[in-house]
Short mmCIF file of C-alpha atoms in Angstrom, two decimals:
data_model
loop_
_atom_site.label_atom_id
_atom_site.label_comp_id
_atom_site.label_asym_id
_atom_site.label_seq_id
_atom_site.Cartn_x
_atom_site.Cartn_y
_atom_site.Cartn_z
CA MET A 1 -41.04 65.31 -191.21
CA THR A 2 -44.58 63.49 -192.99
CA GLN A 3 -44.80 61.01 -195.17
CA GLY A 4 -48.37 59.83 -195.87
CA THR A 5 -50.59 57.55 -193.86
CA GLY A 6 -53.66 58.38 -195.96
CA VAL A 7 -54.85 60.20 -193.08
CA THR A 8 -56.28 63.37 -194.88
CA ASP A 9 -59.06 64.97 -193.37
CA ALA A 10 -59.03 68.71 -191.69
CA TRP A 11 -58.50 68.81 -188.54
CA GLY A 12 -59.55 71.24 -185.32
CA GLY A 13 -59.12 69.37 -181.74
CA GLY A 14 -62.89 68.59 -180.34
CA SER A 15 -63.80 66.10 -177.23
CA PHE A 16 -62.10 62.14 -177.53
CA GLY A 17 -63.93 59.47 -175.37
CA GLU A 18 -64.83 60.37 -172.08
CA ARG A 19 -61.60 62.14 -171.03
CA GLY A 20 -60.24 64.04 -173.06
CA GLU A 21 -60.14 66.96 -174.99
CA CYS A 22 -57.56 68.55 -177.89
CA LEU A 23 -57.22 72.07 -178.22
CA LEU A 24 -55.51 73.21 -180.90
CA ALA A 25 -52.63 75.65 -180.66
CA PRO A 26 -52.19 78.09 -184.17
CA ASN A 27 -49.65 77.08 -185.02
CA PRO A 28 -49.34 75.24 -188.35
CA GLY A 29 -46.40 74.22 -189.79
CA MET A 30 -43.68 72.15 -192.37
CA MET A 31 -42.93 70.88 -188.18
CA THR A 32 -46.40 70.90 -186.16
CA LEU A 33 -49.53 69.84 -189.18
CA ASP A 34 -51.88 71.36 -188.50
CA GLY A 35 -50.56 73.01 -185.04
CA THR A 36 -49.77 71.54 -181.40
CA ASN A 37 -52.88 69.67 -180.27
CA THR A 38 -52.67 70.67 -176.42
CA TRP A 39 -54.43 67.66 -174.56
CA VAL A 40 -57.01 68.51 -171.40
CA LEU A 41 -57.60 64.85 -169.37
CA ARG A 42 -60.67 65.19 -166.90
CA GLU A 43 -61.98 62.26 -165.05
CA PRO A 44 -65.72 62.44 -165.71
CA GLY A 45 -67.32 64.65 -162.38
CA SER A 46 -63.81 65.90 -161.31
CA SER A 47 -63.66 69.86 -161.79
CA THR A 48 -59.58 68.95 -161.49
CA SER A 49 -57.58 68.94 -164.49
CA ILE A 50 -53.89 67.47 -165.60
CA VAL A 51 -52.74 69.49 -168.99
CA VAL A 52 -50.29 67.59 -171.85
CA ASP A 53 -47.94 69.72 -173.89
CA PRO A 54 -49.92 73.31 -172.92
CA GLY A 55 -47.86 74.10 -176.45
CA PRO A 56 -46.85 77.65 -177.41
CA PHE A 57 -47.41 81.44 -177.12
CA GLU A 58 -48.90 82.09 -180.73
CA ASP A 59 -51.71 84.08 -180.96
CA GLY A 60 -53.23 83.70 -176.58
CA HIS A 61 -53.60 79.85 -177.09
CA LEU A 62 -52.23 80.19 -173.06
CA ASP A 63 -55.33 82.03 -172.67
CA LEU A 64 -57.30 79.16 -174.28
CA VAL A 65 -55.98 76.75 -172.06
CA ASP A 66 -55.82 79.04 -168.44
CA GLU A 67 -59.91 79.70 -169.37
CA VAL A 68 -60.80 75.92 -170.65
CA THR A 69 -58.87 74.21 -167.99
CA GLY A 70 -60.34 75.28 -164.88
CA ASP A 71 -58.71 74.06 -161.90
CA VAL A 72 -55.51 72.01 -163.15
CA GLY A 73 -54.24 69.31 -160.69
CA LEU A 74 -50.50 68.44 -163.20
CA ILE A 75 -49.32 70.35 -166.24
CA LEU A 76 -47.50 66.71 -168.48
CA LEU A 77 -44.54 67.37 -170.95
CA THR A 78 -44.31 64.78 -173.64
CA HIS A 79 -40.78 65.62 -174.78
CA HIS A 80 -38.99 69.53 -174.43
CA HIS A 81 -39.64 71.25 -177.67
CA PHE A 82 -40.66 74.61 -177.39
CA ASP A 83 -43.94 73.62 -179.28
CA HIS A 84 -44.71 71.51 -176.64
CA SER A 85 -43.34 73.25 -173.61
CA GLU A 86 -43.09 76.90 -174.19
CA VAL A 87 -45.84 78.58 -172.14
CA ALA A 88 -46.02 75.22 -169.10
CA ALA A 89 -43.81 77.52 -166.47
CA GLU A 90 -45.94 80.23 -167.14
CA LEU A 91 -49.52 78.37 -166.70
CA ALA A 92 -48.45 76.61 -163.98
CA GLU A 93 -47.13 79.58 -162.06
CA ARG A 94 -51.45 80.85 -163.09
CA LYS A 95 -52.81 77.22 -162.08
CA GLY A 96 -50.54 76.71 -158.92
CA CYS A 97 -49.69 73.21 -159.91
CA VAL A 98 -46.37 71.33 -161.57
CA VAL A 99 -44.85 70.58 -164.21
CA ARG A 100 -43.47 67.08 -164.77
CA ALA A 101 -41.54 65.89 -167.58
CA LEU A 102 -38.80 62.92 -168.12
CA ASP A 103 -36.08 65.83 -168.44
CA PRO A 104 -35.91 67.53 -164.85
CA ASP A 105 -34.70 70.95 -166.34
CA TYR A 106 -37.87 70.90 -167.75
CA CYS A 107 -39.85 69.87 -164.97
CA VAL A 108 -41.05 73.00 -162.33
CA GLY A 109 -41.63 72.34 -158.74
CA ALA A 110 -41.31 68.07 -158.94
CA ASP A 111 -38.85 65.10 -159.16
CA PRO A 112 -38.77 64.09 -163.49
CA LEU A 113 -40.87 61.05 -164.30
CA ALA A 114 -40.68 57.60 -164.29
CA ASP A 115 -41.62 54.84 -166.45
CA ASP A 116 -44.39 53.38 -165.17
CA GLU A 117 -45.39 54.97 -162.98
CA VAL A 118 -49.39 55.60 -162.10
CA LEU A 119 -50.31 59.84 -161.96
CA ASP A 120 -53.84 59.62 -160.42
CA VAL A 121 -55.20 63.66 -160.02
CA GLY A 122 -58.27 63.96 -159.63
CA GLY A 123 -59.54 59.94 -159.93
CA LEU A 124 -57.72 60.39 -163.39
CA ALA A 125 -55.38 57.65 -163.82
CA VAL A 126 -52.07 58.04 -165.96
CA ARG A 127 -49.05 55.27 -166.75
CA VAL A 128 -46.03 56.91 -168.05
CA VAL A 129 -44.89 54.99 -170.70
CA THR A 130 -40.75 55.94 -172.13
CA THR A 131 -40.49 55.47 -175.45
CA PRO A 132 -37.02 57.62 -176.68
CA GLY A 133 -36.44 57.69 -180.72
CA HIS A 134 -38.13 61.16 -181.77
CA THR A 135 -36.08 62.74 -178.95
CA ALA A 136 -34.16 61.20 -175.64
CA ASP A 137 -36.62 62.46 -173.47
CA SER A 138 -39.88 61.24 -175.02
CA ILE A 139 -42.63 59.65 -173.59
CA SER A 140 -46.09 58.56 -174.15
CA LEU A 141 -49.12 58.26 -171.74
CA LEU A 142 -51.32 55.53 -170.90
CA LEU A 143 -54.98 56.29 -170.54
CA PRO A 144 -56.27 52.44 -169.62
CA GLN A 145 -59.68 52.85 -168.80
CA GLU A 146 -59.63 54.79 -172.51
CA LYS A 147 -57.54 52.34 -173.92
CA VAL A 148 -55.67 55.53 -175.35
CA LEU A 149 -52.15 55.97 -175.59
CA LEU A 150 -50.82 59.44 -175.84
CA SER A 151 -48.16 59.72 -177.75
CA GLY A 152 -46.34 63.06 -178.48
CA ASP A 153 -44.54 63.23 -181.55
CA MET A 154 -43.02 59.43 -181.35
CA VAL A 155 -46.19 59.31 -183.32
CA LEU A 156 -48.78 61.86 -185.74
CA GLY A 157 -51.47 61.94 -186.47
CA ARG A 158 -50.27 62.38 -190.25
CA GLY A 159 -47.41 60.90 -191.88
CA THR A 160 -44.05 59.81 -189.29
CA THR A 161 -41.56 61.39 -187.36
CA VAL A 162 -38.39 63.03 -187.59
CA VAL A 163 -35.91 61.12 -185.62
CA ALA A 164 -34.14 64.65 -184.21
CA TYR A 165 -30.73 63.16 -184.72
CA PRO A 166 -28.43 63.49 -181.80
CA ASP A 167 -30.95 63.55 -179.50
CA GLY A 168 -33.22 60.79 -181.19
CA GLN A 169 -31.89 58.00 -182.38
CA LEU A 170 -32.88 55.18 -184.42
CA GLY A 171 -32.30 51.99 -181.28
CA PRO A 172 -34.55 53.66 -178.86
CA TYR A 173 -37.21 54.24 -181.80
CA PHE A 174 -37.82 50.73 -182.90
CA GLU A 175 -37.80 49.42 -179.34
CA SER A 176 -40.14 52.42 -178.61
CA ILE A 177 -42.57 51.43 -181.81
CA GLU A 178 -42.57 47.67 -180.27
CA LYS A 179 -43.34 49.16 -177.13
CA MET A 180 -46.36 50.35 -178.21
CA ARG A 181 -46.97 47.94 -180.39
CA ALA A 182 -47.01 45.04 -177.12
CA LEU A 183 -49.74 47.77 -175.65
CA VAL A 184 -52.05 47.10 -178.52
CA THR A 185 -51.41 43.45 -178.55
CA SER A 186 -51.85 42.77 -174.74
CA GLY A 187 -55.56 44.56 -175.10
CA ASP A 188 -54.15 47.89 -172.93
CA VAL A 189 -54.62 50.63 -176.13
CA GLU A 190 -57.07 50.41 -179.06
CA THR A 191 -56.24 54.49 -180.14
CA ILE A 192 -53.91 57.05 -180.46
CA TRP A 193 -54.29 60.57 -179.44
CA PRO A 194 -50.78 62.23 -181.16
CA ALA A 195 -49.59 65.44 -179.91
CA HIS A 196 -50.31 66.82 -184.23
CA GLY A 197 -53.09 65.88 -186.46
CA PRO A 198 -55.90 63.52 -186.11
CA VAL A 199 -57.14 60.85 -183.55
CA LEU A 200 -55.93 57.47 -184.34
CA SER A 201 -58.84 54.80 -184.45
CA GLU A 202 -56.54 51.58 -185.29
CA ALA A 203 -54.15 52.43 -182.79
CA GLY A 204 -51.74 48.83 -184.11
CA ALA A 205 -52.15 49.60 -187.92
CA VAL A 206 -50.73 53.07 -187.36
CA LEU A 207 -47.66 50.53 -185.12
CA ASP A 208 -47.03 47.93 -188.20
CA TYR A 209 -46.84 51.08 -190.59
CA TYR A 210 -43.70 52.42 -188.14
CA LEU A 211 -42.41 49.98 -188.62
CA SER A 212 -42.31 48.92 -192.21
CA HIS A 213 -41.81 52.86 -193.22
CA ARG A 214 -38.80 52.65 -191.07
CA ARG A 215 -37.17 49.71 -192.25
CA ALA A 216 -37.58 50.84 -195.31
CA ARG A 217 -36.15 54.22 -195.18
CA LEU A 218 -33.42 51.79 -194.01
CA GLU A 219 -32.91 49.22 -196.89
CA GLN A 220 -32.77 53.17 -198.87
CA VAL A 221 -30.40 54.66 -197.19
CA ARG A 222 -27.84 51.26 -197.25
CA GLU A 223 -28.56 50.80 -200.96
CA ALA A 224 -27.98 54.75 -201.49
CA LEU A 225 -24.62 54.28 -199.64
CA ALA A 226 -23.88 51.75 -202.04
CA GLU A 227 -24.82 53.29 -204.89
CA LEU A 228 -22.02 56.87 -203.64
CA LYS A 229 -18.98 54.10 -202.91
CA ALA A 230 -19.31 53.16 -206.28
CA GLN A 231 -18.95 56.27 -208.09
CA PRO A 232 -15.91 58.20 -208.55
CA HIS A 233 -15.00 60.45 -206.11
CA PRO A 234 -11.37 60.71 -206.87
CA GLU A 235 -11.03 62.72 -203.80
CA GLY A 236 -13.67 60.85 -201.41
CA ILE A 237 -16.93 62.45 -199.44
CA ALA A 238 -16.67 64.26 -196.47
CA ALA A 239 -18.25 62.78 -193.35
CA ASP A 240 -20.83 66.33 -193.11
CA GLU A 241 -21.19 65.95 -196.24
CA LEU A 242 -22.44 62.17 -196.60
CA PRO A 243 -25.57 62.46 -194.96
CA ARG A 244 -26.80 65.17 -197.47
CA LYS A 245 -26.02 63.21 -200.09
CA VAL A 246 -27.83 60.48 -199.20
CA VAL A 247 -30.96 62.71 -198.85
CA GLU A 248 -30.78 63.61 -202.50
CA ILE A 249 -31.33 60.43 -203.17
CA VAL A 250 -33.12 58.42 -200.97
CA TYR A 251 -35.60 61.56 -200.65
CA ALA A 252 -35.30 62.83 -205.04
CA ASP A 253 -39.36 62.61 -204.77
CA VAL A 254 -39.73 64.55 -201.74
CA ASP A 255 -40.27 68.24 -201.67
CA GLU A 256 -36.79 69.95 -201.32
CA SER A 257 -37.73 71.83 -198.33
CA LEU A 258 -38.54 68.59 -196.45
CA TRP A 259 -34.95 67.58 -196.87
CA VAL A 260 -33.23 69.82 -193.55
CA PRO A 261 -35.51 67.39 -191.30
CA ALA A 262 -35.23 64.35 -193.32
CA GLU A 263 -31.54 64.73 -192.95
CA TRP A 264 -31.44 64.66 -189.48
CA SER A 265 -33.13 61.62 -189.51
CA VAL A 266 -30.38 60.00 -192.61
CA ARG A 267 -28.06 60.68 -189.52
CA ALA A 268 -29.70 58.86 -187.02
CA GLN A 269 -29.85 55.87 -189.74
CA LEU A 270 -26.39 56.30 -190.40
CA ALA A 271 -25.94 55.95 -187.04
CA TYR A 272 -27.62 52.83 -186.68
CA LEU A 273 -26.17 51.16 -189.18
CA ALA A 274 -22.57 52.20 -188.04
CA GLU A 275 -23.38 50.55 -184.27
CA GLN A 276 -25.01 47.51 -186.17
CA ALA A 277 -22.24 47.20 -188.07
#
């Protein structure tokens, strides 16, 4: 589910900074934007790389990643969704390396990642930042020498992400965006490399937008609940129908093809409001 951040330029991946290359998977769609960004990270002068989110099988993407990456020391997953993780095990077998993720079920030959863990591959230092919200196992990756944060699906190159309830939760989402914003304030992060859509050079402005947008949506959900409560409902509204009713009010100006992922986020917002109450 995406809603505009003002970034509209076409996106095809490419090289960024001294340590990043984005291989765009050929899986564009409503939920994937231009496709999944597979990030290849390598210290200048090193022959060994880290592959982040090797992606799906579509149209030879695995073969492309295999060909371009050369020697791979480690595969990392920002979260478990198949458009990020589908080829990870096979790529690891081809490259003779391990797969690491926050969720141990998606690790291959290695332990799960830990918050604030520093990974060193071929002289490249990458720091793990746990950022649950989109999913429970979402992580971001900090490249200190580039002042870059790989955000996975927590921050997208266009629009805003889905809080994929019940796996995703709004409370952790707010905490994670604040955690990412603190990295900008401290001077550790200037740019975001997302898992979908273009690179974002104004990290602070994007994260501020994410917070304000989600809070505004939360207020709209509160107002929709009040509106529904004020309407006559002789038999009441069934609990499983309430999220859809809220979507019909809050997302009335959004194409109905996006109402299903919108309902995931609304369910997360309703659960959050219930917790706060």
